[in-house]
Coordinates of C-alpha atoms and ligand atoms in Angstrom, one line a residue:
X1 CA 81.6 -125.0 87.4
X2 CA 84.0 -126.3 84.4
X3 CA 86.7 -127.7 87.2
X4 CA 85.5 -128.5 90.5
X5 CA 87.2 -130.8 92.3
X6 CA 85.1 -133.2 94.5
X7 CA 86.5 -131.6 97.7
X8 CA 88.8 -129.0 98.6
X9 CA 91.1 -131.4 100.3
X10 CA 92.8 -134.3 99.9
X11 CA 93.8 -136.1 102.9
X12 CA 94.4 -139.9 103.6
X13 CA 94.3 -141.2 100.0
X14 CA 90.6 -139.5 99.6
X15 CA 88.8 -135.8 98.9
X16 CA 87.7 -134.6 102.0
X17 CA 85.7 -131.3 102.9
X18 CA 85.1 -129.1 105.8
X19 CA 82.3 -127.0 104.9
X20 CA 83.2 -124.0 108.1
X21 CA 86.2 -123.3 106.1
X22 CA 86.3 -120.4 104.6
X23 CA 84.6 -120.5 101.0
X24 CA 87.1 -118.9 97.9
X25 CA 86.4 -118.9 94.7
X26 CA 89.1 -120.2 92.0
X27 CA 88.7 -117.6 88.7
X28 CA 89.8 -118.5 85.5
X29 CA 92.5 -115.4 84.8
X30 CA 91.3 -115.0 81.0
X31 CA 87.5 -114.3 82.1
X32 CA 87.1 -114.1 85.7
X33 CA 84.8 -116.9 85.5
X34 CA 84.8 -118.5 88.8
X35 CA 85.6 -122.3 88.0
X36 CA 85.2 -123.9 91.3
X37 CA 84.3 -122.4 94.9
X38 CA 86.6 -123.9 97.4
X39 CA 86.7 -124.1 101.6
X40 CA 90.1 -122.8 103.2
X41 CA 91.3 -125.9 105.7
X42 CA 90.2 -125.7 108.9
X43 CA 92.4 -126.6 112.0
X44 CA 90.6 -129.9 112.3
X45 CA 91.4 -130.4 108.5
X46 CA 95.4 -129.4 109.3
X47 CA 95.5 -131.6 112.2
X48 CA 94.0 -134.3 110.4
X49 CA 96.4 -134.0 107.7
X50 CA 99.4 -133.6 109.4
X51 CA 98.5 -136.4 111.5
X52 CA 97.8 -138.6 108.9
X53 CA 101.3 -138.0 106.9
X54 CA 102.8 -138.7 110.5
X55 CA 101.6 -141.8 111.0
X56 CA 102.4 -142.8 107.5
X57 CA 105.8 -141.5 106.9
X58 CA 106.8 -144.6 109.6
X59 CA 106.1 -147.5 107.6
X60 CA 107.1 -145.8 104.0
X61 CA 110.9 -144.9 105.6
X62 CA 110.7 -148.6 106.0
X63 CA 110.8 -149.3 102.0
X64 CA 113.4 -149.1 100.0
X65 CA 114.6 -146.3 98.5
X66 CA 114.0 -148.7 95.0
X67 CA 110.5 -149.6 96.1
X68 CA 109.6 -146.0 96.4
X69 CA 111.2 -144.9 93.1
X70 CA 108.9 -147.5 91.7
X71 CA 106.0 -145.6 92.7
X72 CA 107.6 -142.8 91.7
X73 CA 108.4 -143.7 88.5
X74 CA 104.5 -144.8 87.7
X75 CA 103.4 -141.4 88.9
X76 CA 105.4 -139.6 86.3
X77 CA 104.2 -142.5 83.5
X78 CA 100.5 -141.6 84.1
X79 CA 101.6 -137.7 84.7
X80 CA 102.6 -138.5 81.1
X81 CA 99.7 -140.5 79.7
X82 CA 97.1 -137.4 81.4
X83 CA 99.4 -134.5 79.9
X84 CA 96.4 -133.0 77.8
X85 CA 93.7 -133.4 80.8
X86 CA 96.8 -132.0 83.7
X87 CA 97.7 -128.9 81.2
X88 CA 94.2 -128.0 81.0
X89 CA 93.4 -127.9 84.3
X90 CA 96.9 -125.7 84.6
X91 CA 96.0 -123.2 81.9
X92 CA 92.4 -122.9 84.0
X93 CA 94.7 -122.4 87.3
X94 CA 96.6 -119.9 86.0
X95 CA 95.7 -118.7 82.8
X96 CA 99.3 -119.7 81.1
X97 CA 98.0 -120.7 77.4
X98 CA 97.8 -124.0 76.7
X99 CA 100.5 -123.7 74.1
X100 CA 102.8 -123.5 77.4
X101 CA 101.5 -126.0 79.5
X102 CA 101.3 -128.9 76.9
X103 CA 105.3 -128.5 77.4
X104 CA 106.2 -127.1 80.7
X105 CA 104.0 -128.0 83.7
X106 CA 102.5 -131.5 84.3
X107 CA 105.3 -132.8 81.9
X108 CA 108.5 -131.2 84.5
X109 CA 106.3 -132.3 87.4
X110 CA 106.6 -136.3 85.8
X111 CA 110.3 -135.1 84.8
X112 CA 110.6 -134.9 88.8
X113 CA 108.8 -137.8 89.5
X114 CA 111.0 -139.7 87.3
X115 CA 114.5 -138.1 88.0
X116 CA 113.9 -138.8 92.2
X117 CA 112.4 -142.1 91.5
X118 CA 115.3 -143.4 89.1
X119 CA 118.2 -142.0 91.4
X120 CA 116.5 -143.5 94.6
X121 CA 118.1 -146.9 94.6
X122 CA 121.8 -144.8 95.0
X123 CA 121.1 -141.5 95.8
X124 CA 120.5 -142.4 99.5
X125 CA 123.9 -144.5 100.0
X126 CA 125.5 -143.3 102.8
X127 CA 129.5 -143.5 103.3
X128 CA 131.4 -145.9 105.5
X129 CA 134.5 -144.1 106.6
X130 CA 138.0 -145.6 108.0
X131 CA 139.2 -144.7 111.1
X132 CA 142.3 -147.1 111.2
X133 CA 140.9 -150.0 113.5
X134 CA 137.6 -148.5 114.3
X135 CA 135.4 -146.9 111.9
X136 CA 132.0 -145.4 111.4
X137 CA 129.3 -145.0 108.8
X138 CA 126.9 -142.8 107.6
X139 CA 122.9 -143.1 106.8
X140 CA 120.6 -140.9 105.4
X141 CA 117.6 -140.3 107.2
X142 CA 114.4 -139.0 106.0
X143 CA 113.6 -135.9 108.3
X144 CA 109.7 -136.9 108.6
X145 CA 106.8 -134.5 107.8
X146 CA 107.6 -131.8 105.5
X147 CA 105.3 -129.2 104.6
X148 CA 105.5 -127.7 100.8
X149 CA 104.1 -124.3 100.4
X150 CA 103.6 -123.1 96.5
X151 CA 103.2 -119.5 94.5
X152 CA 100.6 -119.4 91.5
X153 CA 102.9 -119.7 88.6
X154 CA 103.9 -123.3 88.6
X155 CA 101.3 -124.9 90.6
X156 CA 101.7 -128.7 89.4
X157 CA 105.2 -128.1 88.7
X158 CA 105.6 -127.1 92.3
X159 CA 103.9 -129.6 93.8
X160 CA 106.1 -131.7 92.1
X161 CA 109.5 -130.5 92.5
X162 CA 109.3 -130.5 96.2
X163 CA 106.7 -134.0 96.5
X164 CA 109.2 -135.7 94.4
X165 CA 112.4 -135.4 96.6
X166 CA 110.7 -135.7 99.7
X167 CA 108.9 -138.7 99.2
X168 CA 111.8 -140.4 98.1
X169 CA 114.0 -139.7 101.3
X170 CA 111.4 -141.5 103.0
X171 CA 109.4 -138.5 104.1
X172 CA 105.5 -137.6 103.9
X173 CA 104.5 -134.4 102.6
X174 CA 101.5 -132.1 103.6
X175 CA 101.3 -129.4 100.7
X176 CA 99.6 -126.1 100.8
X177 CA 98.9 -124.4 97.1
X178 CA 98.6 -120.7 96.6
X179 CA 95.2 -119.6 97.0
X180 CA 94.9 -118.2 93.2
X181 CA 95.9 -121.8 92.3
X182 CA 94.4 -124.1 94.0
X183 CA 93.2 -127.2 91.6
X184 CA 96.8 -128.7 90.0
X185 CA 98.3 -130.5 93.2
X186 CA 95.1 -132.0 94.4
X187 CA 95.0 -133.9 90.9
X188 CA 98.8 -134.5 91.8
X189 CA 97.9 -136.2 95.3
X190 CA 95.0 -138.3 93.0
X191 CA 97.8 -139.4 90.5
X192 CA 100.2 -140.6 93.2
X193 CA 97.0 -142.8 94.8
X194 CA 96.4 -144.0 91.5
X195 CA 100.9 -144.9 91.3
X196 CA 100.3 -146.7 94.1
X197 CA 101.4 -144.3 97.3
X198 CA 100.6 -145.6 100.5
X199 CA 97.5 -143.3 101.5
X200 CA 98.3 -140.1 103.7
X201 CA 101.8 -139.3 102.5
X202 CA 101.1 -136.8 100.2
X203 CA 98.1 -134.8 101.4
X204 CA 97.4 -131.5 99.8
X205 CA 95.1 -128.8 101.9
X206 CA 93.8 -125.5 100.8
X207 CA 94.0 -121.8 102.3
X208 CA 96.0 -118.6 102.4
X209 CA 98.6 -116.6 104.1
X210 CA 96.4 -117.0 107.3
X211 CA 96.7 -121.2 106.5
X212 CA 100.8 -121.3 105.8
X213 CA 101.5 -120.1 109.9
X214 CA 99.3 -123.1 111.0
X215 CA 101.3 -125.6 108.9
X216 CA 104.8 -123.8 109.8
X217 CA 104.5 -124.2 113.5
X218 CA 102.7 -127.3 114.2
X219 CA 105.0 -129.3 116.5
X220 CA 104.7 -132.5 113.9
X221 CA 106.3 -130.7 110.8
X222 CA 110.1 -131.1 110.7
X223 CA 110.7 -129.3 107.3
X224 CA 109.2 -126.2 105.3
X225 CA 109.5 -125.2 101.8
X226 CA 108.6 -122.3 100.6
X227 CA 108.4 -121.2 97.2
X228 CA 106.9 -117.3 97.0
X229 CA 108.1 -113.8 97.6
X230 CA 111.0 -112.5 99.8
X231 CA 108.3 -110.7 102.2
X232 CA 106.3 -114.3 103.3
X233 CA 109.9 -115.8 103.0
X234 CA 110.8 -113.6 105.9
X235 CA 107.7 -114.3 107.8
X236 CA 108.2 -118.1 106.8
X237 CA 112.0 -118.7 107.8
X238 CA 111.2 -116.7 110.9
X239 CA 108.4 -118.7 112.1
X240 CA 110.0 -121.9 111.7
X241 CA 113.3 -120.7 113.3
X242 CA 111.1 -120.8 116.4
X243 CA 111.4 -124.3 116.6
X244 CA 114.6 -124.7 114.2
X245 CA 112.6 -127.0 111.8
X246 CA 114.7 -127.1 108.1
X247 CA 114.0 -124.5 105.6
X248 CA 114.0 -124.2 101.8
X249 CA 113.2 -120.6 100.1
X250 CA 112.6 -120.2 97.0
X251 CA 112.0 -116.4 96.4
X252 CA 112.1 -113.9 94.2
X253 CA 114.5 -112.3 92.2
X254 CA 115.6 -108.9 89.7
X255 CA 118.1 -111.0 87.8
X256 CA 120.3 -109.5 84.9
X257 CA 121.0 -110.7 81.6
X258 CA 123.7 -109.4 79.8
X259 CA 124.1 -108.9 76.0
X260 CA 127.3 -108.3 74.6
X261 CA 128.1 -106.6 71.5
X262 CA 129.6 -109.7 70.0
X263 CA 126.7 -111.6 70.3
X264 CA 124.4 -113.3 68.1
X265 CA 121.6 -110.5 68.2
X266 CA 118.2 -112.6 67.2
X267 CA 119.1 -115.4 69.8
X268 CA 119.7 -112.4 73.0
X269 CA 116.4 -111.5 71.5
X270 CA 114.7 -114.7 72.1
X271 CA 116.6 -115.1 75.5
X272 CA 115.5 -112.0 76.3
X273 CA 111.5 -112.7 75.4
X274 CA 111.9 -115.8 77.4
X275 CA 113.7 -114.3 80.1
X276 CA 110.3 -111.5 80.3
X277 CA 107.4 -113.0 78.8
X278 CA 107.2 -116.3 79.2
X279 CA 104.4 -117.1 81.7
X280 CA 103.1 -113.7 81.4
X281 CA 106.2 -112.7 83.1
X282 CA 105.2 -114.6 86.0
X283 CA 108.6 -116.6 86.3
X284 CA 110.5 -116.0 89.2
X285 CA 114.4 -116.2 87.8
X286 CA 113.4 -114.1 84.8
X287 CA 116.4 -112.0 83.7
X288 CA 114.2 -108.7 84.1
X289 CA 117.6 -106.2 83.9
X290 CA 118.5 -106.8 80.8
X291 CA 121.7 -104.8 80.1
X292 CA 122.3 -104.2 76.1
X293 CA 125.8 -103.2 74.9
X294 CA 125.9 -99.5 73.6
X295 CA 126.5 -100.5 70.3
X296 CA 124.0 -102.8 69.7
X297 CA 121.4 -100.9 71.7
X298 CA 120.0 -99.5 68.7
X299 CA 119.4 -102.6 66.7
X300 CA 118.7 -104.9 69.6
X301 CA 115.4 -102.3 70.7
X302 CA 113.9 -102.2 66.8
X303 CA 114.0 -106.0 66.6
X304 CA 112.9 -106.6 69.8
X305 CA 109.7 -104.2 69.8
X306 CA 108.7 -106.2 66.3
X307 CA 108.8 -109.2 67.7
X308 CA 107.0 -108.5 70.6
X309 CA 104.5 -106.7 69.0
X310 CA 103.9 -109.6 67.4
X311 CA 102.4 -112.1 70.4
X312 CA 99.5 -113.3 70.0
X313 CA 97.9 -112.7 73.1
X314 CA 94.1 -114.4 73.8
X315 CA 92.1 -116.7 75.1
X316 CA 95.0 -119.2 76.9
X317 CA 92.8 -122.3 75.6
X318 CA 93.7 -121.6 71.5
X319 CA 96.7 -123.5 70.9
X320 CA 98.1 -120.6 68.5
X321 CA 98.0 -118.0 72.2
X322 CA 101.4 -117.3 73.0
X323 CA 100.3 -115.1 76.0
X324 CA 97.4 -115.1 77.8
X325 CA 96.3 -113.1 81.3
X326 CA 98.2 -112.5 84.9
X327 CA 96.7 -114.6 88.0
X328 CA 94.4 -111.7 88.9
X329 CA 93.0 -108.4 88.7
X330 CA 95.3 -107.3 91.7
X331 CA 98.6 -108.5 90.3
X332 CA 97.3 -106.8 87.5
X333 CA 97.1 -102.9 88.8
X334 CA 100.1 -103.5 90.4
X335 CA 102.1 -104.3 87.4
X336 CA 100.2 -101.2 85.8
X337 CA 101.4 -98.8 88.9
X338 CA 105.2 -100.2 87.8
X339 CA 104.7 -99.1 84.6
X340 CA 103.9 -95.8 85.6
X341 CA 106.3 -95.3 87.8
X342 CA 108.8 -96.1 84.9
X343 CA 106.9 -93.6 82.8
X344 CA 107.1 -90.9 85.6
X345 CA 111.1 -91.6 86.8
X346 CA 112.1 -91.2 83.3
X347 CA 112.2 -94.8 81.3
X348 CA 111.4 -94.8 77.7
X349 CA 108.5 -97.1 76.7
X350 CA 109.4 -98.7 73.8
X351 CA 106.0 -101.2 73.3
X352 CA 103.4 -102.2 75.1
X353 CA 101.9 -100.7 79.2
X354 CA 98.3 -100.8 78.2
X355 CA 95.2 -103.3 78.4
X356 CA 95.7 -105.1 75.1
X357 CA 92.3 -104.4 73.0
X358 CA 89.8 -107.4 72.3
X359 CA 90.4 -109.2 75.4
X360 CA 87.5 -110.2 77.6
X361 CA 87.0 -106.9 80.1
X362 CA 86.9 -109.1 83.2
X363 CA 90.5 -110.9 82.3
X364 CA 94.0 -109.9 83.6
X365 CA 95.4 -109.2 80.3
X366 CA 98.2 -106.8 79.9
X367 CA 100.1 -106.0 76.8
X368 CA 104.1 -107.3 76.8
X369 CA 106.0 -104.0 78.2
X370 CA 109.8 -102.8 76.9
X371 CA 110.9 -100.0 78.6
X372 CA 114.4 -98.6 77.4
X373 CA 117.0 -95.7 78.8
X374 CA 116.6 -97.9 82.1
X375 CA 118.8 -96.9 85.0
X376 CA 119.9 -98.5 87.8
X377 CA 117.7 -96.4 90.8
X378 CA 114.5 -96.5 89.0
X379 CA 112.1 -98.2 91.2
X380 CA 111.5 -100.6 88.0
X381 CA 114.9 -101.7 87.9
X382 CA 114.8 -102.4 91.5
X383 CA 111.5 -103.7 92.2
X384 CA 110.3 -107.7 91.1
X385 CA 107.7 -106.7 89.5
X386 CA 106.4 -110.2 88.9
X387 CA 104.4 -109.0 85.1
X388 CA 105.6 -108.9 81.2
X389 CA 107.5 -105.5 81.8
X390 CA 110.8 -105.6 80.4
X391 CA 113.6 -103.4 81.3
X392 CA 116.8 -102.6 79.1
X393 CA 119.4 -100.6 80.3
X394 CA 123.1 -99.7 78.5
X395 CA 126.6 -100.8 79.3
X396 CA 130.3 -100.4 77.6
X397 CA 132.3 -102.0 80.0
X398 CA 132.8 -105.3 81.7
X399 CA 133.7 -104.5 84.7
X400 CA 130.7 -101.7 84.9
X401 CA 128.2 -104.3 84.0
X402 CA 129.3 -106.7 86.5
X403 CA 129.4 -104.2 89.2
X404 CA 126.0 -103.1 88.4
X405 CA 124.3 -106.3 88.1
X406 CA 125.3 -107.1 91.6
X407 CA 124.1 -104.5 93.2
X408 CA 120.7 -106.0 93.7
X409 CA 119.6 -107.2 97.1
X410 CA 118.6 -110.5 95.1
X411 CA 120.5 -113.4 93.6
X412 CA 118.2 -116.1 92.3
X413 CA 119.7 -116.1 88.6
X414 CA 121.5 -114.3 85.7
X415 CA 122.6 -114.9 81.8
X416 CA 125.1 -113.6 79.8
X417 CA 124.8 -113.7 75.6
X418 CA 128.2 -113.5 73.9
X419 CA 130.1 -115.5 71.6
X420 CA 133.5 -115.1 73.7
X421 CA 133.6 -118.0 75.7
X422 CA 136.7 -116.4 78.3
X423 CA 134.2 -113.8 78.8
X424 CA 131.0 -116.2 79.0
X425 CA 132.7 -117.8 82.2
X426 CA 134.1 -114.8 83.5
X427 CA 130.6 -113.7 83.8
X428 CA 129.5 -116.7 84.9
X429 CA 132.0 -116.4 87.8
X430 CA 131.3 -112.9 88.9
X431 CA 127.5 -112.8 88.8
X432 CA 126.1 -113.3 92.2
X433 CA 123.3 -115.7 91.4
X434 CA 122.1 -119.4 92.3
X435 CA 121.6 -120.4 88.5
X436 CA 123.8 -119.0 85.4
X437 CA 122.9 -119.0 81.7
X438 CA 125.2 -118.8 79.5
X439 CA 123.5 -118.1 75.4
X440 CA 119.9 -119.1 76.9
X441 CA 118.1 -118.2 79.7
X442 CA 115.3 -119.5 81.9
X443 CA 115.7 -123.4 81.4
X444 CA 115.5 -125.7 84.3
X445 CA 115.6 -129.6 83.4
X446 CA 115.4 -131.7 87.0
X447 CA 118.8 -132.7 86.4
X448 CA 120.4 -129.3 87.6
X449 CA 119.9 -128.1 90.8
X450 CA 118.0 -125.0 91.7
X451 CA 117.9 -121.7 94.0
X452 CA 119.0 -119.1 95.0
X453 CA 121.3 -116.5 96.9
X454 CA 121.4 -113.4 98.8
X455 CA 117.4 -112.7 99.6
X456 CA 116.3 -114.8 96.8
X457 CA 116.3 -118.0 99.6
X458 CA 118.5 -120.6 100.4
X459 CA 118.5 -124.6 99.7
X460 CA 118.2 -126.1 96.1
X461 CA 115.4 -128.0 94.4
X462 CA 116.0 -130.5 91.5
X463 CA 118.9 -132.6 91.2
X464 CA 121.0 -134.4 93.3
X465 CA 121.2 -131.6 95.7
X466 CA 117.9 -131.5 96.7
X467 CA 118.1 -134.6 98.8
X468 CA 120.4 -132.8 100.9
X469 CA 117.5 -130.5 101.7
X470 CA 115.1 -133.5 102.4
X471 CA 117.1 -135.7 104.2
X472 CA 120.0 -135.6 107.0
X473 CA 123.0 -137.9 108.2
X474 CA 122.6 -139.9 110.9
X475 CA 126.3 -140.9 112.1
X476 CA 127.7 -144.2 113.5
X477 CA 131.1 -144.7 114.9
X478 CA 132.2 -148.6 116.1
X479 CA 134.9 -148.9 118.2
X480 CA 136.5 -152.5 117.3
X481 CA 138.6 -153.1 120.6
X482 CA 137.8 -151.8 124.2
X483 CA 136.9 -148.6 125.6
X484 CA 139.6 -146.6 127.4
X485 CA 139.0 -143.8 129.7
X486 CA 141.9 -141.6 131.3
X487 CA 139.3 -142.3 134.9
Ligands
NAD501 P1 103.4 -115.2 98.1 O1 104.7 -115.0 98.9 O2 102.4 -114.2 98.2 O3 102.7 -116.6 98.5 C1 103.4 -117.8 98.4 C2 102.7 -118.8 99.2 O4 102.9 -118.6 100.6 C3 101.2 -118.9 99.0 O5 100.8 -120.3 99.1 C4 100.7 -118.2 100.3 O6 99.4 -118.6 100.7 C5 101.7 -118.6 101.3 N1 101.9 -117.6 102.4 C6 101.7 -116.3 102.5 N2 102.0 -115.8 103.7 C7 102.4 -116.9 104.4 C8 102.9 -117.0 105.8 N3 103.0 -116.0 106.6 N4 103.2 -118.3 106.2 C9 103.1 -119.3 105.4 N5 102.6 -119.3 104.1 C10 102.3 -118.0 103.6 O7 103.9 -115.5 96.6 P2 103.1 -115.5 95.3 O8 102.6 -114.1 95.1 O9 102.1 -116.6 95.3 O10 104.2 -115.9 94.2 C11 105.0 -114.9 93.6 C12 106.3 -114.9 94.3 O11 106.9 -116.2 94.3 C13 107.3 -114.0 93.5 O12 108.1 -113.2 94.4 C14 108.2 -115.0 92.8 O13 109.4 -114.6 92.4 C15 108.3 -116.1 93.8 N6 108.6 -117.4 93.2 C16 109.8 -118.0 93.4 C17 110.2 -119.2 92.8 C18 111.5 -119.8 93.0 O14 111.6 -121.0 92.8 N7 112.5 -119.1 93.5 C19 109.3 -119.8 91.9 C20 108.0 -119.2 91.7 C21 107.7 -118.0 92.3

């Protein structure tokens, strides 16, 4: 099998494997070729785990913050040096083509890496305060195990995103991959032995929806993070406010993009492309609503439907495939049901909503989808649909548009494309989401924070802010003379 890890697990600073889990295959989305058989962890494997990042996490809150970076820091230089080797392995996950991965996946994960381990030596200061005469001071505290739980589309980035921030508060970090990705993060937990992590705080076990509950409400884990749909984030926030354990969601989203008529048409295009097709579509902050001005409705649709005829879609290896297969057969149909239920309530398909031809029969491939005429109660427009299907609905007026984008039960993001920049900020303002692009859409360097509002989650990844989420304040008031009491 072309990527079989030595084990399923990776526990204590070694592969490990318990054979009465049960077996899943990993599938290579561009030709269903099954590139590695896997075991689901067991309980014994999720006890040993979690008790292994327990016991570590004690001595590595002892470090300094600067020590840790350190390590940090080296993961992200050998993330760097293996960038070739890691995107493989992520195009294999996933089936994003290579031509994406080279730039986006093991290169943000060492991005991460890099950011957390550079800001550790004054990230985690904590404040003294003045209390005239007496005063206190505050400490950051790691919170202990965390648990990271990741969706398919940005395995290694995932794992890196929430590994990075929690190991440098001090914590240790079990992490459970999606089951259609299973291969990036174990090569992550490798990479962070090789950096020099003290074995057992970053273990990474396999398994499914029936896993995550196991990790959620063992008595050892102090923190989840989640990053996957609104349904498990439900299930997820629920479970761990049985024992009040911190959360972080990351979920999904129906995010809006608005194009104005002033604005400069071929780059709300690209935005646009990005904002839907990137990935496969598979990006959870895509702008998916994208609302063109009446007047440039007409032009915006002709150029758009050349150019996305014009992707190359194939076999995600070939450096010149710009789009390659969804995760799986399943995600698949139900991205083709969407598109028939656009067809049926009354969307106009612009391009695209077939099986592309010369494709491999068993991949996931699916043509990039524009639907026009798009209004706001089609169950396309409401829906994440979590595939290449594009929706462009009309506007005239600012206040419409604004009104309209809103009124989405989801908030993870939203972009605006216009050259007025009163306007660009106004929009900015008024747009319920947790990120806002203003003339681009979809970019996410470490350095700004990111999440979401309304059911697309709550808590931020990246940046500063994230050691919020992975840390608390312990604290300490001295009293500098005697103790009264009124007894
Ligand atoms: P999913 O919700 O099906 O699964 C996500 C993860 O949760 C998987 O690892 C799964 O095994 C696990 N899981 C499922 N049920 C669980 C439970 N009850 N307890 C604990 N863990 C459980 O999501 P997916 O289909 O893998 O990913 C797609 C979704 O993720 C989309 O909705 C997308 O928008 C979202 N997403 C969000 C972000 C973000 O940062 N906001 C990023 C990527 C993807």
């Amino acid at each position: 099998m072309r990527a079989q890890p030595p084990a399923s697990h990776f526990i204590d600073g070694e592969y490990i494997e318990d054979p009465a889990g049960a077996a899943f295959d990993c599938v290579y989305p561009a030709t269903g070729e099954v590139i590695a058989r896997l075991h689901a962890a067991t309980p014994a494997i999720i006890e040993r785990a979690i008790a292994s990042a327990k016991a570590a996490q004690v001595e590595w809150a002892k470090m300094s913050p600067t020590a840790r970076g350190r390590i940090l820091k080296r993961a992200a230089d050998i993330m760097r040096a293996k960038n070739r080797e890691l995107s493989e392995l992520e195009t294999l996950d996933t089936g994003k083509p290579i031509q994406e991965t080279i730039v986006a996946d093991p290169t943000s994960g060492a991005d991460a890496f890099e950011f957390f381990g550079g800001v550790a030596a004054a990230a985690l200061n904590g404040e003294h305060i003045p209390l005239g005469g007496d005063w206190a001071y505050t400490k950051r505290i790691p919170l202990g195990v965390c648990v990271g739980i990741g969706a398919w589309n940005y395995p290694q980035q995932i794992a890196c995103w929430k590994g990075a921030p929690a190991l440098i508060c001090g914590n240790a970090m079990v992490f459970k991959p999606s089951e259609n990705t299973p291969l990036g993060a174990l090569k992550i937990a490798e990479i962070l032995i090789e950096a020099g992590l003290p074995k057992g705080l970053y273990n990474v076990i396999q398994g499914d929806r029936a896993t995550g509950p196991q990790l959620v409400n063992h008595p050892d884990v102090n923190k989840v993070s989640l990053t996957g749909s609104v349904p498990t984030g439900r299930k997820v926030a629920e479970a761990a406010a049985g024992h009040l354990k911190h959360v972080t969601m990351e979920l999904g989203g129906k995010s809006p993009l608005i194009v104005f008529d002033d604005a400069d048409i071929d780059s709300a295009i690209s935005g646009s492309m990005l904002a839907n097709f990137y990935s496969t579509g598979q990006v959870c902050s895509n702008g998916t609503r994208v609302f063109v001005h009446k007047a440039v409705k007409d032009e915006f649709l002709a150029r758009l439907k050349a150019r996305t005829e014009a992707i190359v879609i194939g076999e995600p290896m070939d450096e010149a495939t710009q789009m390659g297969p969804v995760i799986n057969r399943a995600q698949r149909e139900k991205i083709l049901s969407y598109i028939d239920k656009g067809k049926a309530e009354g969307a106009r398909l612009i391009t695209g909503g077939a099986i592309p031809n010369d494709v491999p029969a068993e991949g996931n491939y699916i043509q990039p989808t524009v639907f026009a005429d798009v209004t706001d109660d089609m169950t396309i427009a409401r829906e994440e649909i979590f595939g290449p299907v594009m929706c462009v609905l009309d506007f005239d007026g600012e206040e419409d548009v604004v009104a309209r984008a809103n009124a989405s039960e989801f908030g993870l993001a939203g972009g605006v494309f216009t050259k007025d920049i009163a306007r660009a900020h106004r929009m900015a303002d008024q747009i319920e989401a947790g990120t806002f692009w203003i003339n681009t859409y979809n970019l996410c360097p470490v350095e700004i924070p990111f999440g979401g509002v309304k059911q697309s989650g709550f808590g931020r990844e990246n940046s500063l802010a994230a050691i919020n989420h992975y840390s608390e304040l312990k604290t300490v008031y001295v009293a500098m003379g005697k103790c009264e009491a009124p007894y």
